[in-house]
mmCIF file of C-alpha atoms in Angstrom:
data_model
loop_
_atom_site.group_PDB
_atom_site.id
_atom_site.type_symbol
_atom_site.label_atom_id
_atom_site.label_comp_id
_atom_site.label_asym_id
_atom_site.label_seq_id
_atom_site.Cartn_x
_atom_site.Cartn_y
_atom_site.Cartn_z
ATOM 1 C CA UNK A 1 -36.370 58.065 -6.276
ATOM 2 C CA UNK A 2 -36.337 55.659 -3.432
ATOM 3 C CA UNK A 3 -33.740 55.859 -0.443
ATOM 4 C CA UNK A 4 -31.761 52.814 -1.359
ATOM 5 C CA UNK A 5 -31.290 54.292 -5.102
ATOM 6 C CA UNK A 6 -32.177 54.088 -8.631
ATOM 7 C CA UNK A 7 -33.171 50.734 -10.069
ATOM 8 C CA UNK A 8 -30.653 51.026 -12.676
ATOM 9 C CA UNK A 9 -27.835 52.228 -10.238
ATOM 10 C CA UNK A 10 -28.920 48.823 -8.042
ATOM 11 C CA UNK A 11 -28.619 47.057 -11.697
ATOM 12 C CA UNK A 12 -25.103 48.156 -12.065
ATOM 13 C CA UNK A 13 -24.186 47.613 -8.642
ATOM 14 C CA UNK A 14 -25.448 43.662 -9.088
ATOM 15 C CA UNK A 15 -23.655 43.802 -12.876
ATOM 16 C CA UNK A 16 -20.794 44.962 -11.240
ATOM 17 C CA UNK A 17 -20.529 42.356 -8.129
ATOM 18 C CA UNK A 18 -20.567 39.884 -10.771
ATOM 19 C CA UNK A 19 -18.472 41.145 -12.686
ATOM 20 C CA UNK A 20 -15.679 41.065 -9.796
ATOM 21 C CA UNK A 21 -16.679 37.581 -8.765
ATOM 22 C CA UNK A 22 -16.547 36.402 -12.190
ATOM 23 C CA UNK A 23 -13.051 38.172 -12.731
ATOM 24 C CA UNK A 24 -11.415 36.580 -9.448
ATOM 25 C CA UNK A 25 -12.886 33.133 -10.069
ATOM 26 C CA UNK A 26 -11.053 33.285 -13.692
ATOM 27 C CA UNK A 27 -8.106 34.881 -12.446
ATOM 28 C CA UNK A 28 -7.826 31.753 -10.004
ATOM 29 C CA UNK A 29 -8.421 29.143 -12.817
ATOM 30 C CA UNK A 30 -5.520 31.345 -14.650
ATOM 31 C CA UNK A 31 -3.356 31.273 -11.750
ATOM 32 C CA UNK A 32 -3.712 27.418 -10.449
ATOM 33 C CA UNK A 33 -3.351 26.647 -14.508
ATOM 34 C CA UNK A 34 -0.058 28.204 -15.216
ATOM 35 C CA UNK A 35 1.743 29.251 -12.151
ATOM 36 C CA UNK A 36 1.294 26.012 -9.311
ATOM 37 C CA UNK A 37 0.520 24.025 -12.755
ATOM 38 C CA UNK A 38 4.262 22.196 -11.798
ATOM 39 C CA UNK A 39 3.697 22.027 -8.064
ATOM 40 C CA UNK A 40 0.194 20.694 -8.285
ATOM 41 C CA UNK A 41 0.646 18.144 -10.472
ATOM 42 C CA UNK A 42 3.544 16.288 -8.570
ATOM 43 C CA UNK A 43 0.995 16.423 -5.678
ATOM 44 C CA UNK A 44 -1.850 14.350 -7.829
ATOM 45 C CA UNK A 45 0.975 12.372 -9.103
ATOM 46 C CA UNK A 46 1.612 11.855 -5.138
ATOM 47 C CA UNK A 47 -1.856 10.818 -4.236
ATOM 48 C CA UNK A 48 -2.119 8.592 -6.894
ATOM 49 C CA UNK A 49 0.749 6.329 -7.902
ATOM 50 C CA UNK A 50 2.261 3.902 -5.526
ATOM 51 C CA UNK A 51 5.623 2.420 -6.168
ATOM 52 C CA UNK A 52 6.528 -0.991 -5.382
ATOM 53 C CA UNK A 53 10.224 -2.320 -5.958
ATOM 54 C CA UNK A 54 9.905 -5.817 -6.507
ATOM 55 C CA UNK A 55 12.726 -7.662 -5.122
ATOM 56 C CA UNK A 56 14.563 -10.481 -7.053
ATOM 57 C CA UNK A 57 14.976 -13.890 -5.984
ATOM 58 C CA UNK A 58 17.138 -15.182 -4.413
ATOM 59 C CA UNK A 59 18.950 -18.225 -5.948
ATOM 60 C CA UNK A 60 19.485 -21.895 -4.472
ATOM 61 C CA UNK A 61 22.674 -22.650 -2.141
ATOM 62 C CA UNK A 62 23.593 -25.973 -3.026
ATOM 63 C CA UNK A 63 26.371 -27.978 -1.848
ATOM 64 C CA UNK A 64 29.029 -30.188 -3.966
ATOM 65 C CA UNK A 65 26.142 -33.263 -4.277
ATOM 66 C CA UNK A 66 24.085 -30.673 -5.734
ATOM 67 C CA UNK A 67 21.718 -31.429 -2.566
ATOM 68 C CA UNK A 68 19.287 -27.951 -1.446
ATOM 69 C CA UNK A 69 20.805 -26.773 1.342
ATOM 70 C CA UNK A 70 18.721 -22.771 1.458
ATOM 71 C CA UNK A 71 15.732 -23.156 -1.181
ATOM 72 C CA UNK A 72 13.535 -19.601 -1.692
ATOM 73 C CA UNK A 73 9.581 -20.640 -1.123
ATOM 74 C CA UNK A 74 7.086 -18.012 -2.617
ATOM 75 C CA UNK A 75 4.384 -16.751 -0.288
ATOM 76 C CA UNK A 76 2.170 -13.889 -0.239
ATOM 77 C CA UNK A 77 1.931 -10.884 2.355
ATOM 78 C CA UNK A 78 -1.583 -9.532 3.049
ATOM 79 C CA UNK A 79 -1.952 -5.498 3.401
ATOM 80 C CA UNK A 80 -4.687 -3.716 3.914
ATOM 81 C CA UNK A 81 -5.722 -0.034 2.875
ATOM 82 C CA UNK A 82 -8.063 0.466 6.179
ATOM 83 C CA UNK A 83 -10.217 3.261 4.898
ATOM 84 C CA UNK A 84 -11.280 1.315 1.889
ATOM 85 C CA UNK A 85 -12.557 -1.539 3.895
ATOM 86 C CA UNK A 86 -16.370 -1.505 4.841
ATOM 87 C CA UNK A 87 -16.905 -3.595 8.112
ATOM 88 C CA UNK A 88 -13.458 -3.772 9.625
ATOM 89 C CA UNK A 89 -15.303 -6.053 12.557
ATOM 90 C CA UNK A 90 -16.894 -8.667 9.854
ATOM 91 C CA UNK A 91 -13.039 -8.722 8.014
ATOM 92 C CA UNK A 92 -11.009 -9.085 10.843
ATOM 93 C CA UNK A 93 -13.841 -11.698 12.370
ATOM 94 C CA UNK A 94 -12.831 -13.931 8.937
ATOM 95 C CA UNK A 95 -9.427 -13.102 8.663
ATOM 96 C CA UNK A 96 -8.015 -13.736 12.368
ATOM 97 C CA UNK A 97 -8.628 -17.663 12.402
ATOM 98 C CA UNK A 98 -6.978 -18.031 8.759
ATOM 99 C CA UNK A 99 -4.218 -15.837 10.032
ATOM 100 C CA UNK A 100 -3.867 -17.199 13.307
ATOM 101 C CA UNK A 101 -4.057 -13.995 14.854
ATOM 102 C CA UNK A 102 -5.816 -12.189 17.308
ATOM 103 C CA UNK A 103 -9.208 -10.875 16.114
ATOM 104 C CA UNK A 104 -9.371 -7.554 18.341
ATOM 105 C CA UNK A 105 -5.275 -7.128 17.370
ATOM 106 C CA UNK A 106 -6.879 -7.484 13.488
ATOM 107 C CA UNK A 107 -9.869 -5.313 14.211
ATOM 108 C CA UNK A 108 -7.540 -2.191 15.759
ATOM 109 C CA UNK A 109 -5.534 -2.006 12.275
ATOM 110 C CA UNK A 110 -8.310 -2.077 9.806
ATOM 111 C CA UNK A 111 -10.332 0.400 11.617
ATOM 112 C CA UNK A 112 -7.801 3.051 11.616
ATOM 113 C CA UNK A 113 -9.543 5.387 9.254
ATOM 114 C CA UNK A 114 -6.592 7.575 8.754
ATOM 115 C CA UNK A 115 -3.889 4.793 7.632
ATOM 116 C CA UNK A 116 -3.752 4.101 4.689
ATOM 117 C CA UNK A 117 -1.450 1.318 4.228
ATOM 118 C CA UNK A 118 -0.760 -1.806 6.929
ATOM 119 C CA UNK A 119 0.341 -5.106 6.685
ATOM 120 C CA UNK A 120 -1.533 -7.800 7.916
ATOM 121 C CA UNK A 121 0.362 -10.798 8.086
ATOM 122 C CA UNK A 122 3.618 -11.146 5.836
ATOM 123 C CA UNK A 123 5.030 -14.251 4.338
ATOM 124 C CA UNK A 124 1.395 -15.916 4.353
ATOM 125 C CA UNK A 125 1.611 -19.764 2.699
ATOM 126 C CA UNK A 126 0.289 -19.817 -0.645
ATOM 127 C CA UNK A 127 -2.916 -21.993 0.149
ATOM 128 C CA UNK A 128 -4.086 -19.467 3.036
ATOM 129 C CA UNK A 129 -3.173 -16.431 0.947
ATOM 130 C CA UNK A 130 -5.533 -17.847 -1.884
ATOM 131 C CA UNK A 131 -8.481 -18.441 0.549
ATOM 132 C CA UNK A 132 -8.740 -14.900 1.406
ATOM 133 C CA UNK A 133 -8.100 -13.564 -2.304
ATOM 134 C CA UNK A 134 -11.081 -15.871 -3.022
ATOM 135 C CA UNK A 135 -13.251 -13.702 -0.070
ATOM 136 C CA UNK A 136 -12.728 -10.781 -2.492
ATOM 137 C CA UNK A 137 -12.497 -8.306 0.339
ATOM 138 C CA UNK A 138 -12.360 -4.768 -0.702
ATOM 139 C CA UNK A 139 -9.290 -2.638 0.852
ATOM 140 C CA UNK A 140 -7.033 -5.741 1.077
ATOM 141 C CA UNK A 141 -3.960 -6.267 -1.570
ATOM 142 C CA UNK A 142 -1.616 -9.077 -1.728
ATOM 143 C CA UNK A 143 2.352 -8.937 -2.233
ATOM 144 C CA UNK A 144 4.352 -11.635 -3.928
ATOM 145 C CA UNK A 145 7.714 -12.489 -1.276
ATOM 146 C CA UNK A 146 9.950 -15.181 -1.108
ATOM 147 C CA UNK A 147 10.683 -16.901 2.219
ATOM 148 C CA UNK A 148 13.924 -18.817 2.919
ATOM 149 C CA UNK A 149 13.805 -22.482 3.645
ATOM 150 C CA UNK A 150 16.652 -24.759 4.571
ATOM 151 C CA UNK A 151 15.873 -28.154 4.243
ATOM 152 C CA UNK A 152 19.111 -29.590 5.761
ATOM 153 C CA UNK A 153 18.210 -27.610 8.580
ATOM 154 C CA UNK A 154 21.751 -26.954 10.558
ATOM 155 C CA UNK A 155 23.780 -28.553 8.116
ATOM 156 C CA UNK A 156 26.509 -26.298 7.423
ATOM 157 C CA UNK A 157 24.633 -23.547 9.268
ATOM 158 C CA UNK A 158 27.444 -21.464 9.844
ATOM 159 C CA UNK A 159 28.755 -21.474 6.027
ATOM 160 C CA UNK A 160 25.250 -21.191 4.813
ATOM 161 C CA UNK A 161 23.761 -18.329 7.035
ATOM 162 C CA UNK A 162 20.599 -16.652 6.690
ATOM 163 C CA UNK A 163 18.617 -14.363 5.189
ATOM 164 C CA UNK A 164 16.411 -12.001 7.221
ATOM 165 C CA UNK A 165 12.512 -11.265 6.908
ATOM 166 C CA UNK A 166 13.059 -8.871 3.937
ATOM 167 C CA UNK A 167 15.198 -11.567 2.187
ATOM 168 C CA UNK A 168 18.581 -9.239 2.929
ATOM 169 C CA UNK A 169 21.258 -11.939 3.363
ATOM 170 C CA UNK A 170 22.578 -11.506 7.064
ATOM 171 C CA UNK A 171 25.252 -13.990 7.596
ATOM 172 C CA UNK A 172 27.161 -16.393 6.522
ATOM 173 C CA UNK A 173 26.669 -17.044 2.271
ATOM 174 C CA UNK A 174 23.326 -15.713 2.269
ATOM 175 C CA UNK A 175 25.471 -12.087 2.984
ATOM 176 C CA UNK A 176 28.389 -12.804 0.904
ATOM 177 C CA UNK A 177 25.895 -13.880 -2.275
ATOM 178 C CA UNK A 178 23.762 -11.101 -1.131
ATOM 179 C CA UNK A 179 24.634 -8.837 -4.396
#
């Protein structure tokens, strides 16, 4: 017999190791499976849906001549999820002169590794928006919005009011029609 024991008490010893490991690592599967099933599951769900409420339209004011007098335009809002993106220097290098924007200003959102959602420019004209959707950038996302447009310009100002950047009416009929 050797000091350290019997090869078959050494056998049992491994077997029995095992045994325990084996036991606690199915225990665990058993536990995260029925118990934090519930609590676990919202958390995925968490991680991995994103909800967007779409906003509706807003209608045409008109006045009595049936002339436009506030007109809803549809543009596009660039965002960006920053840790997706590759080179955030090569992106923001092509997507500051389309945007009119600062490139370094461009460059310090979409290399912030821990955001994961920004907006880049909102209310974007149509033509510019489909230029960069055309780039195919990975990490960017586009957002239908409507932008107000009154092409009487202060005619009736006061009656017609205006609507703010997330299309909430804020004076005038833009408020009052708001609902």
């Amino acid at each position: 017999m050797t000091a350290t024991g019997s090869p078959d008490r050494r056998i049992r010893l491994v077997l029995l190791f095992f045994i325990l490991v084996f036991g606690g690592v199915i225990g665990r599967a058993v536990y995260l499976q029925t118990v934090s099933a519930e609590e676990l599951s919202l958390v995925a769900k968490e991680q991995q849906v994103w909800e967007f409420e779409t906003p509706a339209r807003r209608g045409t004011i008109f006045d009595r001549a049936g002339n436009d007098l506030a007109v809803g335009e549809e543009t596009r809002t660039i965002i960006a999820t920053p840790y997706q993106i590759k080179d955030p220097a090569d992106v923001s290098r092509k997507l500051a002169p389309l945007l009119k924007t600062d490139e370094k200003e461009l460059l310090a959102l979409l290399a912030d590794r821990q955001s994961g959602f920004v907006y880049l420019a909102r209310k974007v004209e149509r033509q510019i928006a489909r230029q960069i959707e055309d780039m195919e950038i990975s990490g960017l996302g586009f957002i239908t919005e409507e932008k107000r447009r009154y092409p009487q310009n202060s005619l009736a100002a006061q009656v017609v009011g205006y609507a703010g950047t997330d299309n909430n009416g804020l004076a005038g009929m833009e408020l009052q029609l708001d609902e």
